mmCIF file with all atom_site columns, C-alpha atoms in Angstrom:
data_model
loop_
_atom_site.group_PDB
_atom_site.id
_atom_site.type_symbol
_atom_site.label_atom_id
_atom_site.label_alt_id
_atom_site.label_comp_id
_atom_site.label_asym_id
_atom_site.label_entity_id
_atom_site.label_seq_id
_atom_site.pdbx_PDB_ins_code
_atom_site.Cartn_x
_atom_site.Cartn_y
_atom_site.Cartn_z
_atom_site.occupancy
_atom_site.B_iso_or_equiv
_atom_site.pdbx_formal_charge
_atom_site.auth_seq_id
_atom_site.auth_comp_id
_atom_site.auth_asym_id
_atom_site.auth_atom_id
_atom_site.pdbx_PDB_model_num
ATOM 1   C CA . UNK A 1 1   ? 0.000   0.000  0.000   1.00 49.00 ? 1185 UNK A CA 1
ATOM 2   C CA . UNK A 1 2   ? 1.815   3.043  -1.242  1.00 68.00 ? 1186 UNK A CA 1
ATOM 3   C CA . UNK A 1 3   ? 1.850   6.119  0.938   1.00 90.00 ? 1187 UNK A CA 1
ATOM 4   C CA . UNK A 1 4   ? 0.834   9.619  -0.048  1.00 94.00 ? 1188 UNK A CA 1
ATOM 5   C CA . UNK A 1 5   ? 2.665   10.425 -3.260  1.00 96.00 ? 1189 UNK A CA 1
ATOM 6   C CA . UNK A 1 6   ? 3.608   13.935 -4.213  1.00 97.00 ? 1190 UNK A CA 1
ATOM 7   C CA . UNK A 1 7   ? 5.315   15.048 -7.377  1.00 97.00 ? 1191 UNK A CA 1
ATOM 8   C CA . UNK A 1 8   ? 7.465   16.590 -8.356  1.00 97.00 ? 1192 UNK A CA 1
ATOM 9   C CA . UNK A 1 9   ? 9.708   16.482 -5.282  1.00 96.00 ? 1193 UNK A CA 1
ATOM 10  C CA . UNK A 1 10  ? 11.523  19.606 -6.420  1.00 97.00 ? 1194 UNK A CA 1
ATOM 11  C CA . UNK A 1 11  ? 10.204  22.287 -8.761  1.00 98.00 ? 1195 UNK A CA 1
ATOM 12  C CA . UNK A 1 12  ? 11.981  25.376 -9.993  1.00 98.00 ? 1196 UNK A CA 1
ATOM 13  C CA . UNK A 1 13  ? 9.977   28.110 -11.668 1.00 98.00 ? 1197 UNK A CA 1
ATOM 14  C CA . UNK A 1 14  ? 10.827  31.593 -12.899 1.00 98.00 ? 1198 UNK A CA 1
ATOM 15  C CA . UNK A 1 15  ? 8.783   34.498 -11.619 1.00 98.00 ? 1199 UNK A CA 1
ATOM 16  C CA . UNK A 1 16  ? 5.527   34.754 -13.533 1.00 98.00 ? 1200 UNK A CA 1
ATOM 17  C CA . UNK A 1 17  ? 5.343   31.076 -14.496 1.00 98.00 ? 1201 UNK A CA 1
ATOM 18  C CA . UNK A 1 18  ? 2.780   28.577 -13.265 1.00 98.00 ? 1202 UNK A CA 1
ATOM 19  C CA . UNK A 1 19  ? 3.518   25.856 -10.728 1.00 98.00 ? 1203 UNK A CA 1
ATOM 20  C CA . UNK A 1 20  ? 1.457   22.702 -10.630 1.00 98.00 ? 1204 UNK A CA 1
ATOM 21  C CA . UNK A 1 21  ? 1.828   20.372 -7.644  1.00 98.00 ? 1205 UNK A CA 1
ATOM 22  C CA . UNK A 1 22  ? 0.299   16.924 -7.552  1.00 98.00 ? 1206 UNK A CA 1
ATOM 23  C CA . UNK A 1 23  ? -0.806  14.741 -4.670  1.00 97.00 ? 1207 UNK A CA 1
ATOM 24  C CA . UNK A 1 24  ? -2.053  11.168 -4.906  1.00 97.00 ? 1208 UNK A CA 1
ATOM 25  C CA . UNK A 1 25  ? -3.620  10.116 -1.608  1.00 95.00 ? 1209 UNK A CA 1
ATOM 26  C CA . UNK A 1 26  ? -3.184  6.749  0.009   1.00 92.00 ? 1210 UNK A CA 1
ATOM 27  C CA . UNK A 1 27  ? -5.436  4.010  -1.308  1.00 89.00 ? 1211 UNK A CA 1
ATOM 28  C CA . UNK A 1 28  ? -8.820  4.275  0.332   1.00 86.00 ? 1212 UNK A CA 1
ATOM 29  C CA . UNK A 1 29  ? -8.319  7.900  1.361   1.00 89.00 ? 1213 UNK A CA 1
ATOM 30  C CA . UNK A 1 30  ? -10.736 10.415 -0.105  1.00 89.00 ? 1214 UNK A CA 1
ATOM 31  C CA . UNK A 1 31  ? -9.774  13.471 1.963   1.00 92.00 ? 1215 UNK A CA 1
ATOM 32  C CA . UNK A 1 32  ? -6.801  15.637 1.079   1.00 94.00 ? 1216 UNK A CA 1
ATOM 33  C CA . UNK A 1 33  ? -5.210  18.540 2.923   1.00 94.00 ? 1217 UNK A CA 1
ATOM 34  C CA . UNK A 1 34  ? -2.582  20.921 1.562   1.00 97.00 ? 1218 UNK A CA 1
ATOM 35  C CA . UNK A 1 35  ? -0.169  22.708 3.873   1.00 96.00 ? 1219 UNK A CA 1
ATOM 36  C CA . UNK A 1 36  ? 2.640   25.161 3.129   1.00 97.00 ? 1220 UNK A CA 1
ATOM 37  C CA . UNK A 1 37  ? 5.848   25.395 5.129   1.00 95.00 ? 1221 UNK A CA 1
ATOM 38  C CA . UNK A 1 38  ? 8.060   28.433 4.754   1.00 91.00 ? 1222 UNK A CA 1
ATOM 39  C CA . UNK A 1 39  ? 11.699  28.170 5.876   1.00 82.00 ? 1223 UNK A CA 1
ATOM 40  C CA . UNK A 1 40  ? 11.971  28.050 9.678   1.00 77.00 ? 1224 UNK A CA 1
ATOM 41  C CA . UNK A 1 41  ? 8.176   28.158 9.957   1.00 81.00 ? 1225 UNK A CA 1
ATOM 42  C CA . UNK A 1 42  ? 5.513   25.682 10.938  1.00 85.00 ? 1226 UNK A CA 1
ATOM 43  C CA . UNK A 1 43  ? 2.949   24.147 8.653   1.00 92.00 ? 1227 UNK A CA 1
ATOM 44  C CA . UNK A 1 44  ? 0.200   26.508 7.555   1.00 94.00 ? 1228 UNK A CA 1
ATOM 45  C CA . UNK A 1 45  ? -3.103  25.063 6.392   1.00 94.00 ? 1229 UNK A CA 1
ATOM 46  C CA . UNK A 1 46  ? -4.142  26.017 2.887   1.00 96.00 ? 1230 UNK A CA 1
ATOM 47  C CA . UNK A 1 47  ? -7.059  23.917 1.659   1.00 96.00 ? 1231 UNK A CA 1
ATOM 48  C CA . UNK A 1 48  ? -9.058  20.784 2.462   1.00 94.00 ? 1232 UNK A CA 1
ATOM 49  C CA . UNK A 1 49  ? -10.712 18.818 -0.338  1.00 94.00 ? 1233 UNK A CA 1
ATOM 50  C CA . UNK A 1 50  ? -12.781 15.738 -0.824  1.00 93.00 ? 1234 UNK A CA 1
ATOM 51  C CA . UNK A 1 51  ? -13.340 14.162 -4.204  1.00 90.00 ? 1235 UNK A CA 1
ATOM 52  C CA . UNK A 1 52  ? -14.748 16.868 -6.506  1.00 90.00 ? 1236 UNK A CA 1
ATOM 53  C CA . UNK A 1 53  ? -15.373 19.246 -3.593  1.00 93.00 ? 1237 UNK A CA 1
ATOM 54  C CA . UNK A 1 54  ? -13.479 22.004 -1.843  1.00 95.00 ? 1238 UNK A CA 1
ATOM 55  C CA . UNK A 1 55  ? -14.493 21.761 1.815   1.00 92.00 ? 1239 UNK A CA 1
ATOM 56  C CA . UNK A 1 56  ? -12.366 24.507 3.360   1.00 92.00 ? 1240 UNK A CA 1
ATOM 57  C CA . UNK A 1 57  ? -10.117 26.918 1.497   1.00 94.00 ? 1241 UNK A CA 1
ATOM 58  C CA . UNK A 1 58  ? -9.780  29.458 4.286   1.00 93.00 ? 1242 UNK A CA 1
ATOM 59  C CA . UNK A 1 59  ? -5.988  29.229 4.320   1.00 93.00 ? 1243 UNK A CA 1
ATOM 60  C CA . UNK A 1 60  ? -5.447  29.664 0.612   1.00 95.00 ? 1244 UNK A CA 1
ATOM 61  C CA . UNK A 1 61  ? -4.662  33.098 -0.841  1.00 95.00 ? 1245 UNK A CA 1
ATOM 62  C CA . UNK A 1 62  ? -7.579  34.392 -2.885  1.00 92.00 ? 1246 UNK A CA 1
ATOM 63  C CA . UNK A 1 63  ? -5.443  35.294 -5.872  1.00 95.00 ? 1247 UNK A CA 1
ATOM 64  C CA . UNK A 1 64  ? -3.185  33.086 -7.970  1.00 97.00 ? 1248 UNK A CA 1
ATOM 65  C CA . UNK A 1 65  ? -3.836  29.905 -5.948  1.00 98.00 ? 1249 UNK A CA 1
ATOM 66  C CA . UNK A 1 66  ? -6.354  27.202 -6.767  1.00 97.00 ? 1250 UNK A CA 1
ATOM 67  C CA . UNK A 1 67  ? -6.857  23.553 -5.875  1.00 98.00 ? 1251 UNK A CA 1
ATOM 68  C CA . UNK A 1 68  ? -8.866  20.658 -7.189  1.00 97.00 ? 1252 UNK A CA 1
ATOM 69  C CA . UNK A 1 69  ? -9.402  16.986 -6.441  1.00 96.00 ? 1253 UNK A CA 1
ATOM 70  C CA . UNK A 1 70  ? -11.144 15.436 -9.423  1.00 93.00 ? 1254 UNK A CA 1
ATOM 71  C CA . UNK A 1 71  ? -13.100 12.214 -9.433  1.00 90.00 ? 1255 UNK A CA 1
ATOM 72  C CA . UNK A 1 72  ? -10.210 10.532 -11.192 1.00 90.00 ? 1256 UNK A CA 1
ATOM 73  C CA . UNK A 1 73  ? -6.576  11.384 -10.694 1.00 93.00 ? 1257 UNK A CA 1
ATOM 74  C CA . UNK A 1 74  ? -4.520  13.264 -8.146  1.00 96.00 ? 1258 UNK A CA 1
ATOM 75  C CA . UNK A 1 75  ? -5.279  16.443 -6.276  1.00 97.00 ? 1259 UNK A CA 1
ATOM 76  C CA . UNK A 1 76  ? -3.654  19.453 -7.905  1.00 98.00 ? 1260 UNK A CA 1
ATOM 77  C CA . UNK A 1 77  ? -2.493  22.656 -6.238  1.00 98.00 ? 1261 UNK A CA 1
ATOM 78  C CA . UNK A 1 78  ? -1.942  25.325 -8.865  1.00 98.00 ? 1262 UNK A CA 1
ATOM 79  C CA . UNK A 1 79  ? -0.066  28.560 -8.366  1.00 98.00 ? 1263 UNK A CA 1
ATOM 80  C CA . UNK A 1 80  ? -0.264  31.044 -11.200 1.00 98.00 ? 1264 UNK A CA 1
ATOM 81  C CA . UNK A 1 81  ? 2.254   33.829 -11.835 1.00 98.00 ? 1265 UNK A CA 1
ATOM 82  C CA . UNK A 1 82  ? 4.567   32.660 -9.089  1.00 98.00 ? 1266 UNK A CA 1
ATOM 83  C CA . UNK A 1 83  ? 6.550   35.161 -7.037  1.00 97.00 ? 1267 UNK A CA 1
ATOM 84  C CA . UNK A 1 84  ? 9.656   34.648 -4.891  1.00 95.00 ? 1268 UNK A CA 1
ATOM 85  C CA . UNK A 1 85  ? 7.511   34.577 -1.754  1.00 94.00 ? 1269 UNK A CA 1
ATOM 86  C CA . UNK A 1 86  ? 5.846   31.389 -2.998  1.00 96.00 ? 1270 UNK A CA 1
ATOM 87  C CA . UNK A 1 87  ? 9.121   29.518 -2.476  1.00 96.00 ? 1271 UNK A CA 1
ATOM 88  C CA . UNK A 1 88  ? 8.321   26.955 0.195   1.00 96.00 ? 1272 UNK A CA 1
ATOM 89  C CA . UNK A 1 89  ? 7.708   23.284 0.856   1.00 97.00 ? 1273 UNK A CA 1
ATOM 90  C CA . UNK A 1 90  ? 4.167   22.224 0.037   1.00 98.00 ? 1274 UNK A CA 1
ATOM 91  C CA . UNK A 1 91  ? 2.906   19.160 1.867   1.00 97.00 ? 1275 UNK A CA 1
ATOM 92  C CA . UNK A 1 92  ? -0.159  17.135 1.149   1.00 96.00 ? 1276 UNK A CA 1
ATOM 93  C CA . UNK A 1 93  ? -1.801  14.812 3.664   1.00 93.00 ? 1277 UNK A CA 1
ATOM 94  C CA . UNK A 1 94  ? -4.618  12.354 3.160   1.00 92.00 ? 1278 UNK A CA 1
ATOM 95  C CA . UNK A 1 95  ? -7.070  10.665 5.501   1.00 88.00 ? 1279 UNK A CA 1
ATOM 96  C CA . UNK A 1 96  ? -9.806  8.054  5.081   1.00 86.00 ? 1280 UNK A CA 1
ATOM 97  C CA . UNK A 1 97  ? -12.489 10.135 6.742   1.00 80.00 ? 1281 UNK A CA 1
ATOM 98  C CA . UNK A 1 98  ? -13.392 13.670 7.665   1.00 75.00 ? 1282 UNK A CA 1
ATOM 99  C CA . UNK A 1 99  ? -11.078 15.104 10.247  1.00 71.00 ? 1283 UNK A CA 1
ATOM 100 C CA . UNK A 1 100 ? -7.315  15.193 10.460  1.00 70.00 ? 1284 UNK A CA 1
ATOM 101 C CA . UNK A 1 101 ? -6.593  12.475 12.967  1.00 70.00 ? 1285 UNK A CA 1
ATOM 102 C CA . UNK A 1 102 ? -4.174  9.667  13.566  1.00 71.00 ? 1286 UNK A CA 1
ATOM 103 C CA . UNK A 1 103 ? -5.163  8.044  10.294  1.00 73.00 ? 1287 UNK A CA 1
ATOM 104 C CA . UNK A 1 104 ? -3.812  10.991 8.308   1.00 81.00 ? 1288 UNK A CA 1
ATOM 105 C CA . UNK A 1 105 ? -0.382  10.795 6.707   1.00 88.00 ? 1289 UNK A CA 1
ATOM 106 C CA . UNK A 1 106 ? 1.810   13.333 4.964   1.00 92.00 ? 1290 UNK A CA 1
ATOM 107 C CA . UNK A 1 107 ? 3.502   12.976 1.616   1.00 95.00 ? 1291 UNK A CA 1
ATOM 108 C CA . UNK A 1 108 ? 7.165   13.800 1.124   1.00 95.00 ? 1292 UNK A CA 1
ATOM 109 C CA . UNK A 1 109 ? 6.368   17.292 -0.075  1.00 96.00 ? 1293 UNK A CA 1
ATOM 110 C CA . UNK A 1 110 ? 7.177   19.399 -3.106  1.00 98.00 ? 1294 UNK A CA 1
ATOM 111 C CA . UNK A 1 111 ? 9.864   21.999 -2.655  1.00 97.00 ? 1295 UNK A CA 1
ATOM 112 C CA . UNK A 1 112 ? 9.119   24.954 -4.876  1.00 97.00 ? 1296 UNK A CA 1
ATOM 113 C CA . UNK A 1 113 ? 11.858  27.420 -5.664  1.00 97.00 ? 1297 UNK A CA 1
ATOM 114 C CA . UNK A 1 114 ? 11.011  30.573 -7.555  1.00 97.00 ? 1298 UNK A CA 1
ATOM 115 C CA . UNK A 1 115 ? 13.972  32.244 -9.219  1.00 97.00 ? 1299 UNK A CA 1
ATOM 116 C CA . UNK B 2 1   ? -7.364  33.164 15.639  1.00 72.00 ? 579  UNK B CA 1
ATOM 117 C CA . UNK B 2 2   ? -6.494  29.636 16.729  1.00 79.00 ? 580  UNK B CA 1
ATOM 118 C CA . UNK B 2 3   ? -2.834  29.468 17.618  1.00 90.00 ? 581  UNK B CA 1
ATOM 119 C CA . UNK B 2 4   ? -0.346  26.931 18.848  1.00 94.00 ? 582  UNK B CA 1
ATOM 120 C CA . UNK B 2 5   ? 2.813   28.320 20.410  1.00 95.00 ? 583  UNK B CA 1
ATOM 121 C CA . UNK B 2 6   ? 6.155   26.605 20.791  1.00 95.00 ? 584  UNK B CA 1
ATOM 122 C CA . UNK B 2 7   ? 9.609   27.781 21.766  1.00 89.00 ? 585  UNK B CA 1
ATOM 123 C CA . UNK B 2 8   ? 11.630  27.617 18.556  1.00 85.00 ? 586  UNK B CA 1
ATOM 124 C CA . UNK B 2 9   ? 14.807  26.522 20.330  1.00 85.00 ? 587  UNK B CA 1
ATOM 125 C CA . UNK B 2 10  ? 17.254  25.130 19.646  1.00 92.00 ? 588  UNK B CA 1
ATOM 126 C CA . UNK B 2 11  ? 16.941  22.949 22.698  1.00 95.00 ? 589  UNK B CA 1
ATOM 127 C CA . UNK B 2 12  ? 20.212  21.159 23.331  1.00 96.00 ? 590  UNK B CA 1
ATOM 128 C CA . UNK B 2 13  ? 20.411  18.140 25.630  1.00 97.00 ? 591  UNK B CA 1
ATOM 129 C CA . UNK B 2 14  ? 23.202  15.630 26.203  1.00 97.00 ? 592  UNK B CA 1
ATOM 130 C CA . UNK B 2 15  ? 22.778  12.065 25.024  1.00 97.00 ? 593  UNK B CA 1
ATOM 131 C CA . UNK B 2 16  ? 20.881  10.000 27.600  1.00 97.00 ? 594  UNK B CA 1
ATOM 132 C CA . UNK B 2 17  ? 19.128  12.988 29.179  1.00 97.00 ? 595  UNK B CA 1
ATOM 133 C CA . UNK B 2 18  ? 15.422  13.807 29.168  1.00 97.00 ? 596  UNK B CA 1
ATOM 134 C CA . UNK B 2 19  ? 14.299  16.310 26.557  1.00 97.00 ? 597  UNK B CA 1
ATOM 135 C CA . UNK B 2 20  ? 11.213  18.334 27.475  1.00 97.00 ? 598  UNK B CA 1
ATOM 136 C CA . UNK B 2 21  ? 9.281   20.051 24.711  1.00 97.00 ? 599  UNK B CA 1
ATOM 137 C CA . UNK B 2 22  ? 6.414   22.401 25.502  1.00 96.00 ? 600  UNK B CA 1
ATOM 138 C CA . UNK B 2 23  ? 3.420   23.782 23.664  1.00 96.00 ? 601  UNK B CA 1
ATOM 139 C CA . UNK B 2 24  ? 0.463   26.022 24.495  1.00 97.00 ? 602  UNK B CA 1
ATOM 140 C CA . UNK B 2 25  ? -2.734  26.474 22.525  1.00 95.00 ? 603  UNK B CA 1
ATOM 141 C CA . UNK B 2 26  ? -5.328  29.215 22.376  1.00 93.00 ? 604  UNK B CA 1
ATOM 142 C CA . UNK B 2 27  ? -8.504  27.370 21.366  1.00 90.00 ? 605  UNK B CA 1
ATOM 143 C CA . UNK B 2 28  ? -10.279 25.878 24.381  1.00 90.00 ? 606  UNK B CA 1
ATOM 144 C CA . UNK B 2 29  ? -12.353 23.827 21.956  1.00 89.00 ? 607  UNK B CA 1
ATOM 145 C CA . UNK B 2 30  ? -9.292  21.818 20.930  1.00 90.00 ? 608  UNK B CA 1
ATOM 146 C CA . UNK B 2 31  ? -9.967  18.150 21.523  1.00 88.00 ? 609  UNK B CA 1
ATOM 147 C CA . UNK B 2 32  ? -6.822  16.308 20.592  1.00 91.00 ? 610  UNK B CA 1
ATOM 148 C CA . UNK B 2 33  ? -3.161  17.074 20.294  1.00 94.00 ? 611  UNK B CA 1
ATOM 149 C CA . UNK B 2 34  ? -0.431  15.657 18.159  1.00 94.00 ? 612  UNK B CA 1
ATOM 150 C CA . UNK B 2 35  ? 3.332   15.628 18.193  1.00 95.00 ? 613  UNK B CA 1
ATOM 151 C CA . UNK B 2 36  ? 5.108   15.283 14.875  1.00 94.00 ? 614  UNK B CA 1
ATOM 152 C CA . UNK B 2 37  ? 8.816   14.855 14.291  1.00 96.00 ? 615  UNK B CA 1
ATOM 153 C CA . UNK B 2 38  ? 10.336  16.420 11.201  1.00 94.00 ? 616  UNK B CA 1
ATOM 154 C CA . UNK B 2 39  ? 13.891  15.800 10.092  1.00 95.00 ? 617  UNK B CA 1
ATOM 155 C CA . UNK B 2 40  ? 15.484  18.482 7.967   1.00 91.00 ? 618  UNK B CA 1
ATOM 156 C CA . UNK B 2 41  ? 14.169  18.341 4.414   1.00 89.00 ? 619  UNK B CA 1
ATOM 157 C CA . UNK B 2 42  ? 11.705  15.577 5.228   1.00 92.00 ? 620  UNK B CA 1
ATOM 158 C CA . UNK B 2 43  ? 7.981   15.335 5.851   1.00 92.00 ? 621  UNK B CA 1
ATOM 159 C CA . UNK B 2 44  ? 6.416   15.371 9.326   1.00 92.00 ? 622  UNK B CA 1
ATOM 160 C CA . UNK B 2 45  ? 5.790   11.982 10.916  1.00 92.00 ? 623  UNK B CA 1
ATOM 161 C CA . UNK B 2 46  ? 3.360   11.384 13.757  1.00 91.00 ? 624  UNK B CA 1
ATOM 162 C CA . UNK B 2 47  ? 4.980   10.158 16.958  1.00 93.00 ? 625  UNK B CA 1
ATOM 163 C CA . UNK B 2 48  ? 2.370   10.759 19.678  1.00 91.00 ? 626  UNK B CA 1
ATOM 164 C CA . UNK B 2 49  ? -1.189  11.926 20.153  1.00 91.00 ? 627  UNK B CA 1
ATOM 165 C CA . UNK B 2 50  ? -3.211  12.591 23.288  1.00 94.00 ? 628  UNK B CA 1
ATOM 166 C CA . UNK B 2 51  ? -6.887  13.319 23.979  1.00 90.00 ? 629  UNK B CA 1
ATOM 167 C CA . UNK B 2 52  ? -7.267  13.150 27.743  1.00 92.00 ? 630  UNK B CA 1
ATOM 168 C CA . UNK B 2 53  ? -5.765  15.103 30.611  1.00 94.00 ? 631  UNK B CA 1
ATOM 169 C CA . UNK B 2 54  ? -2.752  13.455 32.153  1.00 95.00 ? 632  UNK B CA 1
ATOM 170 C CA . UNK B 2 55  ? 0.127   11.425 30.772  1.00 96.00 ? 633  UNK B CA 1
ATOM 171 C CA . UNK B 2 56  ? 0.372   9.011  27.890  1.00 96.00 ? 634  UNK B CA 1
ATOM 172 C CA . UNK B 2 57  ? 3.478   6.892  27.474  1.00 96.00 ? 635  UNK B CA 1
ATOM 173 C CA . UNK B 2 58  ? 4.785   5.143  24.376  1.00 95.00 ? 636  UNK B CA 1
ATOM 174 C CA . UNK B 2 59  ? 8.282   3.742  24.654  1.00 96.00 ? 637  UNK B CA 1
ATOM 175 C CA . UNK B 2 60  ? 10.716  6.576  25.342  1.00 97.00 ? 638  UNK B CA 1
ATOM 176 C CA . UNK B 2 61  ? 8.040   9.190  24.661  1.00 97.00 ? 639  UNK B CA 1
ATOM 177 C CA . UNK B 2 62  ? 5.531   10.626 27.134  1.00 97.00 ? 640  UNK B CA 1
ATOM 178 C CA . UNK B 2 63  ? 2.906   13.162 26.142  1.00 97.00 ? 641  UNK B CA 1
ATOM 179 C CA . UNK B 2 64  ? 1.306   15.280 28.848  1.00 97.00 ? 642  UNK B CA 1
ATOM 180 C CA . UNK B 2 65  ? -1.901  17.289 28.541  1.00 97.00 ? 643  UNK B CA 1
ATOM 181 C CA . UNK B 2 66  ? -3.355  19.881 30.886  1.00 96.00 ? 644  UNK B CA 1
ATOM 182 C CA . UNK B 2 67  ? -6.526  21.302 29.369  1.00 94.00 ? 645  UNK B CA 1
ATOM 183 C CA . UNK B 2 68  ? -7.107  23.759 32.218  1.00 94.00 ? 646  UNK B CA 1
ATOM 184 C CA . UNK B 2 69  ? -3.749  25.370 31.489  1.00 95.00 ? 647  UNK B CA 1
ATOM 185 C CA . UNK B 2 70  ? -4.013  24.754 27.720  1.00 95.00 ? 648  UNK B CA 1
ATOM 186 C CA . UNK B 2 71  ? -0.626  23.144 27.833  1.00 96.00 ? 649  UNK B CA 1
ATOM 187 C CA . UNK B 2 72  ? 0.830   20.101 26.101  1.00 97.00 ? 650  UNK B CA 1
ATOM 188 C CA . UNK B 2 73  ? 4.290   18.676 26.495  1.00 97.00 ? 651  UNK B CA 1
ATOM 189 C CA . UNK B 2 74  ? 6.416   15.885 25.111  1.00 97.00 ? 652  UNK B CA 1
ATOM 190 C CA . UNK B 2 75  ? 9.139   14.188 27.134  1.00 97.00 ? 653  UNK B CA 1
ATOM 191 C CA . UNK B 2 76  ? 11.794  12.114 25.422  1.00 98.00 ? 654  UNK B CA 1
ATOM 192 C CA . UNK B 2 77  ? 13.689  9.863  27.816  1.00 98.00 ? 655  UNK B CA 1
ATOM 193 C CA . UNK B 2 78  ? 17.200  8.568  27.132  1.00 97.00 ? 656  UNK B CA 1
ATOM 194 C CA . UNK B 2 79  ? 17.608  11.043 24.278  1.00 98.00 ? 657  UNK B CA 1
ATOM 195 C CA . UNK B 2 80  ? 19.645  9.819  21.313  1.00 97.00 ? 658  UNK B CA 1
ATOM 196 C CA . UNK B 2 81  ? 21.437  11.793 18.593  1.00 96.00 ? 659  UNK B CA 1
ATOM 197 C CA . UNK B 2 82  ? 18.892  10.312 16.167  1.00 96.00 ? 660  UNK B CA 1
ATOM 198 C CA . UNK B 2 83  ? 16.182  12.232 18.060  1.00 97.00 ? 661  UNK B CA 1
ATOM 199 C CA . UNK B 2 84  ? 17.695  15.491 16.778  1.00 97.00 ? 662  UNK B CA 1
ATOM 200 C CA . UNK B 2 85  ? 14.925  17.016 14.692  1.00 97.00 ? 663  UNK B CA 1
ATOM 201 C CA . UNK B 2 86  ? 12.204  19.644 14.792  1.00 95.00 ? 664  UNK B CA 1
ATOM 202 C CA . UNK B 2 87  ? 9.177   18.668 16.862  1.00 97.00 ? 665  UNK B CA 1
ATOM 203 C CA . UNK B 2 88  ? 5.830   20.097 15.788  1.00 95.00 ? 666  UNK B CA 1
ATOM 204 C CA . UNK B 2 89  ? 2.904   20.369 18.164  1.00 95.00 ? 667  UNK B CA 1
ATOM 205 C CA . UNK B 2 90  ? -0.564  20.449 16.601  1.00 93.00 ? 668  UNK B CA 1
ATOM 206 C CA . UNK B 2 91  ? -4.097  20.907 17.908  1.00 93.00 ? 669  UNK B CA 1
ATOM 207 C CA . UNK B 2 92  ? -7.343  19.596 16.456  1.00 89.00 ? 670  UNK B CA 1
ATOM 208 C CA . UNK B 2 93  ? -10.772 20.959 17.351  1.00 86.00 ? 671  UNK B CA 1
ATOM 209 C CA . UNK B 2 94  ? -12.886 18.624 15.267  1.00 77.00 ? 672  UNK B CA 1
ATOM 210 C CA . UNK B 2 95  ? -14.256 21.123 12.787  1.00 71.00 ? 673  UNK B CA 1
ATOM 211 C CA . UNK B 2 96  ? -11.115 22.761 11.497  1.00 74.00 ? 674  UNK B CA 1
ATOM 212 C CA . UNK B 2 97  ? -7.949  21.394 10.029  1.00 83.00 ? 675  UNK B CA 1
ATOM 213 C CA . UNK B 2 98  ? -4.989  20.638 12.235  1.00 88.00 ? 676  UNK B CA 1
ATOM 214 C CA . UNK B 2 99  ? -3.300  23.803 13.537  1.00 91.00 ? 677  UNK B CA 1
ATOM 215 C CA . UNK B 2 100 ? 0.471   23.514 13.889  1.00 93.00 ? 678  UNK B CA 1
ATOM 216 C CA . UNK B 2 101 ? 2.995   25.393 15.970  1.00 94.00 ? 679  UNK B CA 1
ATOM 217 C CA . UNK B 2 102 ? 6.249   26.557 14.401  1.00 93.00 ? 680  UNK B CA 1
ATOM 218 C CA . UNK B 2 103 ? 8.151   23.718 15.980  1.00 94.00 ? 681  UNK B CA 1
ATOM 219 C CA . UNK B 2 104 ? 10.992  23.318 18.456  1.00 95.00 ? 682  UNK B CA 1
ATOM 220 C CA . UNK B 2 105 ? 14.386  22.311 17.155  1.00 95.00 ? 683  UNK B CA 1
ATOM 221 C CA . UNK B 2 106 ? 15.980  19.636 19.355  1.00 97.00 ? 684  UNK B CA 1
ATOM 222 C CA . UNK B 2 107 ? 19.674  18.854 19.272  1.00 97.00 ? 685  UNK B CA 1
ATOM 223 C CA . UNK B 2 108 ? 20.947  15.823 21.181  1.00 97.00 ? 686  UNK B CA 1
ATOM 224 C CA . UNK B 2 109 ? 24.673  16.092 21.768  1.00 96.00 ? 687  UNK B CA 1
ATOM 225 C CA . UNK B 2 110 ? 26.660  12.849 21.806  1.00 92.00 ? 688  UNK B CA 1
#
């Protein structure tokens, strides 16, 4: 049973480009959470999705950021027109049911560098 | 604003000593608390969770919760150099995603 898979592991984008981060949850998990971690900072919640639904996007910036979790395929976090301040590690976690509990596991993260 | 506060450290302890990591939280509605360990450049991994007031032991780790004081701690007995990492405290209130502190960096000196 594979864990939470994120790709790419490392992503370099020039300012103004788009970044697309993918997260495949663990088998049997239909709930996905995206967190961002800036250097020397804790994890900040961005968005919580279930299949085809955004449940809570209160932590996601209103502009340039969007997320989806389609019926088929991975969850995607999209950042348009990236800026240097978007450089961070983006972690995805999945759980089998509503609520982030002991059944939730993190992926290895995508480290985005904007140059 | 729901917040979880941790001393950023670094906390340095000699090998074999007890490391004590502390955390406070602002939301009295928080129901459960988690301790994650994160090695540099890696993802967080869950090491302990606690729901009830008092102590919970798992091997060398003991989590302590005091809801009246809104205080959570993690004790690591017989600290090893391999325990050197950042420890993240997180609180869960049941209707919001997990809220994390900034983490405490622990360094165990051989």
